[in-house]
Amino acid sequence: MRMFTAALTIAALALILAASSGAKSEGPVQLTGTVGPGFTITLKNHARTVRMLAPATYSFAINDKSEIHNFHLSGPGIDKKTTVAFVGTRHWTLTLRAGTYTYLCDPHATGMGGHQMRGQFVVRAP
């Protein structure tokens, strides 16, 4: 009987260790910004357009797909951008606090027959 109890205890410990080693650590939420290749700019959390966030640290993956555009994010304490000539992906880890944030393509933020390459989201107060 003691061997059966010991075997059950070892099996239970092995299951607990396996479950805890596979658990992912909580890290910043990943947001994806994309500009180009056409005249589009987006900021998404998975497939959803970002409109409102909580104050926190976020991981941004910025996909700049055109050498005629850039991705520029600005808001309270934040002013980050890719260069117009850059094509590729940049990663930023940013702490966002309450306020309104704007993302845009500097060369195409206004004009273009009423079509603007810009978006906005709000980080709500805690």
PDB file of C-alpha atoms in Angstrom:
ATOM      1  CA  MET A   1       0.000   0.000   0.000  1.00  0.00           C
ATOM      2  CA  ARG A   2       2.861   2.372   0.804  1.00  0.00           C
ATOM      3  CA  MET A   3       4.298   1.857  -2.666  1.00  0.00           C
ATOM      4  CA  PHE A   4       0.958   2.690  -4.261  1.00  0.00           C
ATOM      5  CA  THR A   5       0.677   5.912  -2.200  1.00  0.00           C
ATOM      6  CA  ALA A   6       4.255   6.875  -3.054  1.00  0.00           C
ATOM      7  CA  ALA A   7       3.618   6.223  -6.756  1.00  0.00           C
ATOM      8  CA  LEU A   8       0.471   8.387  -6.655  1.00  0.00           C
ATOM      9  CA  THR A   9       2.363  11.185  -4.899  1.00  0.00           C
ATOM     10  CA  ILE A  10       5.172  11.089  -7.461  1.00  0.00           C
ATOM     11  CA  ALA A  11       2.677  11.050 -10.343  1.00  0.00           C
ATOM     12  CA  ALA A  12       0.797  14.024  -8.870  1.00  0.00           C
ATOM     13  CA  LEU A  13       4.034  15.990  -8.423  1.00  0.00           C
ATOM     14  CA  ALA A  14       5.079  15.194 -11.987  1.00  0.00           C
ATOM     15  CA  LEU A  15       1.743  16.487 -13.303  1.00  0.00           C
ATOM     16  CA  ILE A  16       2.041  19.694 -11.271  1.00  0.00           C
ATOM     17  CA  LEU A  17       5.594  20.304 -12.496  1.00  0.00           C
ATOM     18  CA  ALA A  18       4.641  19.615 -16.101  1.00  0.00           C
ATOM     19  CA  ALA A  19       1.689  21.995 -15.916  1.00  0.00           C
ATOM     20  CA  SER A  20       3.677  24.781 -14.291  1.00  0.00           C
ATOM     21  CA  SER A  21       6.653  24.497 -16.654  1.00  0.00           C
ATOM     22  CA  GLY A  22       4.367  24.857 -19.670  1.00  0.00           C
ATOM     23  CA  ALA A  23       2.677  27.962 -18.303  1.00  0.00           C
ATOM     24  CA  LYS A  24       3.584  31.163 -20.060  1.00  0.00           C
ATOM     25  CA  SER A  25       4.708  34.093 -17.994  1.00  0.00           C
ATOM     26  CA  GLU A  26       2.525  37.157 -18.253  1.00  0.00           C
ATOM     27  CA  GLY A  27       4.228  39.748 -20.394  1.00  0.00           C
ATOM     28  CA  PRO A  28       3.153  42.899 -22.163  1.00  0.00           C
ATOM     29  CA  VAL A  29       0.156  42.675 -24.490  1.00  0.00           C
ATOM     30  CA  GLN A  30       1.285  42.544 -28.133  1.00  0.00           C
ATOM     31  CA  LEU A  31      -0.080  45.253 -30.432  1.00  0.00           C
ATOM     32  CA  THR A  32       0.598  45.226 -34.173  1.00  0.00           C
ATOM     33  CA  GLY A  33       0.930  48.394 -36.209  1.00  0.00           C
ATOM     34  CA  THR A  34       0.998  48.176 -40.001  1.00  0.00           C
ATOM     35  CA  VAL A  35       1.575  50.896 -42.568  1.00  0.00           C
ATOM     36  CA  GLY A  36       1.453  50.246 -46.313  1.00  0.00           C
ATOM     37  CA  PRO A  37       2.023  48.867 -48.821  1.00  0.00           C
ATOM     38  CA  GLY A  38      -1.049  50.803 -50.006  1.00  0.00           C
ATOM     39  CA  PHE A  39      -2.407  53.901 -48.334  1.00  0.00           C
ATOM     40  CA  THR A  40      -3.479  52.219 -45.086  1.00  0.00           C
ATOM     41  CA  ILE A  41      -2.355  52.399 -41.483  1.00  0.00           C
ATOM     42  CA  THR A  42      -3.675  50.212 -38.656  1.00  0.00           C
ATOM     43  CA  LEU A  43      -3.036  49.359 -35.021  1.00  0.00           C
ATOM     44  CA  LYS A  44      -4.508  46.063 -33.864  1.00  0.00           C
ATOM     45  CA  ASN A  45      -4.716  43.809 -30.849  1.00  0.00           C
ATOM     46  CA  HIS A  46      -5.024  40.461 -32.620  1.00  0.00           C
ATOM     47  CA  ALA A  47      -7.574  41.158 -35.382  1.00  0.00           C
ATOM     48  CA  ARG A  48      -9.335  44.041 -33.609  1.00  0.00           C
ATOM     49  CA  THR A  49      -8.585  47.711 -34.186  1.00  0.00           C
ATOM     50  CA  VAL A  50      -7.279  49.340 -31.008  1.00  0.00           C
ATOM     51  CA  ARG A  51      -9.688  52.012 -29.759  1.00  0.00           C
ATOM     52  CA  MET A  52      -9.274  51.898 -25.977  1.00  0.00           C
ATOM     53  CA  LEU A  53      -6.588  50.464 -23.689  1.00  0.00           C
ATOM     54  CA  ALA A  54      -5.805  50.334 -20.001  1.00  0.00           C
ATOM     55  CA  PRO A  55      -2.666  52.068 -18.710  1.00  0.00           C
ATOM     56  CA  ALA A  56       0.098  49.446 -18.935  1.00  0.00           C
ATOM     57  CA  THR A  57       3.265  48.406 -20.719  1.00  0.00           C
ATOM     58  CA  TYR A  58       2.649  47.143 -24.253  1.00  0.00           C
ATOM     59  CA  SER A  59       4.824  45.422 -26.838  1.00  0.00           C
ATOM     60  CA  PHE A  60       4.455  46.957 -30.306  1.00  0.00           C
ATOM     61  CA  ALA A  61       5.426  45.169 -33.527  1.00  0.00           C
ATOM     62  CA  ILE A  62       5.469  47.821 -36.245  1.00  0.00           C
ATOM     63  CA  ASN A  63       5.335  46.462 -39.808  1.00  0.00           C
ATOM     64  CA  ASP A  64       6.372  49.216 -42.202  1.00  0.00           C
ATOM     65  CA  LYS A  65       5.695  47.856 -45.676  1.00  0.00           C
ATOM     66  CA  SER A  66       6.536  50.820 -47.887  1.00  0.00           C
ATOM     67  CA  GLU A  67       9.412  53.218 -48.434  1.00  0.00           C
ATOM     68  CA  ILE A  68       6.945  56.095 -48.968  1.00  0.00           C
ATOM     69  CA  HIS A  69       5.302  55.755 -45.534  1.00  0.00           C
ATOM     70  CA  ASN A  70       6.274  55.752 -41.883  1.00  0.00           C
ATOM     71  CA  PHE A  71       4.501  54.759 -38.653  1.00  0.00           C
ATOM     72  CA  HIS A  72       4.496  57.564 -36.085  1.00  0.00           C
ATOM     73  CA  LEU A  73       2.967  57.059 -32.614  1.00  0.00           C
ATOM     74  CA  SER A  74       2.567  60.025 -30.291  1.00  0.00           C
ATOM     75  CA  GLY A  75       0.775  60.706 -27.038  1.00  0.00           C
ATOM     76  CA  PRO A  76       1.512  61.537 -23.395  1.00  0.00           C
ATOM     77  CA  GLY A  77       5.275  61.016 -23.058  1.00  0.00           C
ATOM     78  CA  ILE A  78       5.512  59.000 -26.307  1.00  0.00           C
ATOM     79  CA  ASP A  79       6.965  60.049 -29.672  1.00  0.00           C
ATOM     80  CA  LYS A  80       8.182  56.989 -31.628  1.00  0.00           C
ATOM     81  CA  LYS A  81       8.409  56.516 -35.371  1.00  0.00           C
ATOM     82  CA  THR A  82       9.979  54.615 -38.201  1.00  0.00           C
ATOM     83  CA  THR A  83      11.722  56.573 -40.931  1.00  0.00           C
ATOM     84  CA  VAL A  84      10.008  57.080 -44.273  1.00  0.00           C
ATOM     85  CA  ALA A  85      12.691  55.124 -46.169  1.00  0.00           C
ATOM     86  CA  PHE A  86      12.601  52.165 -43.725  1.00  0.00           C
ATOM     87  CA  VAL A  87      10.882  48.943 -44.776  1.00  0.00           C
ATOM     88  CA  GLY A  88      10.707  46.125 -42.236  1.00  0.00           C
ATOM     89  CA  THR A  89       9.635  45.464 -38.663  1.00  0.00           C
ATOM     90  CA  ARG A  90      10.502  47.412 -35.535  1.00  0.00           C
ATOM     91  CA  HIS A  91       9.730  46.333 -31.970  1.00  0.00           C
ATOM     92  CA  TRP A  92       8.975  48.834 -29.236  1.00  0.00           C
ATOM     93  CA  THR A  93       8.086  48.236 -25.591  1.00  0.00           C
ATOM     94  CA  LEU A  94       6.207  51.284 -24.362  1.00  0.00           C
ATOM     95  CA  THR A  95       4.437  52.203 -21.147  1.00  0.00           C
ATOM     96  CA  LEU A  96       1.216  54.011 -21.983  1.00  0.00           C
ATOM     97  CA  ARG A  97      -0.466  56.280 -19.466  1.00  0.00           C
ATOM     98  CA  ALA A  98      -3.914  57.872 -19.554  1.00  0.00           C
ATOM     99  CA  GLY A  99      -4.558  60.115 -22.538  1.00  0.00           C
ATOM    100  CA  THR A 100      -5.165  60.191 -26.274  1.00  0.00           C
ATOM    101  CA  TYR A 101      -2.635  58.676 -28.670  1.00  0.00           C
ATOM    102  CA  THR A 102      -2.374  59.224 -32.412  1.00  0.00           C
ATOM    103  CA  TYR A 103      -0.690  57.014 -34.991  1.00  0.00           C
ATOM    104  CA  LEU A 104      -0.127  58.307 -38.494  1.00  0.00           C
ATOM    105  CA  CYS A 105       2.015  58.362 -41.592  1.00  0.00           C
ATOM    106  CA  ASP A 106       3.765  61.740 -41.509  1.00  0.00           C
ATOM    107  CA  PRO A 107       3.838  62.304 -45.310  1.00  0.00           C
ATOM    108  CA  HIS A 108       0.163  61.289 -45.704  1.00  0.00           C
ATOM    109  CA  ALA A 109      -1.519  62.387 -42.452  1.00  0.00           C
ATOM    110  CA  THR A 110      -3.643  64.997 -44.223  1.00  0.00           C
ATOM    111  CA  GLY A 111      -4.845  65.651 -47.718  1.00  0.00           C
ATOM    112  CA  MET A 112      -5.106  62.852 -50.266  1.00  0.00           C
ATOM    113  CA  GLY A 113      -8.631  63.896 -51.283  1.00  0.00           C
ATOM    114  CA  GLY A 114     -10.042  63.527 -47.774  1.00  0.00           C
ATOM    115  CA  HIS A 115      -8.359  60.172 -47.136  1.00  0.00           C
ATOM    116  CA  GLN A 116      -6.017  60.413 -44.185  1.00  0.00           C
ATOM    117  CA  MET A 117      -3.498  57.876 -42.972  1.00  0.00           C
ATOM    118  CA  ARG A 118      -4.088  58.299 -39.265  1.00  0.00           C
ATOM    119  CA  GLY A 119      -5.800  56.669 -36.333  1.00  0.00           C
ATOM    120  CA  GLN A 120      -6.371  57.367 -32.668  1.00  0.00           C
ATOM    121  CA  PHE A 121      -6.957  55.486 -29.442  1.00  0.00           C
ATOM    122  CA  VAL A 122      -7.524  56.382 -25.802  1.00  0.00           C
ATOM    123  CA  VAL A 123      -5.804  55.010 -22.722  1.00  0.00           C
ATOM    124  CA  ARG A 124      -8.383  55.386 -19.982  1.00  0.00           C
ATOM    125  CA  ALA A 125      -7.519  56.605 -16.513  1.00  0.00           C
ATOM    126  CA  PRO A 126      -7.103  53.824 -13.936  1.00  0.00           C
TER     127      PRO A 126
END
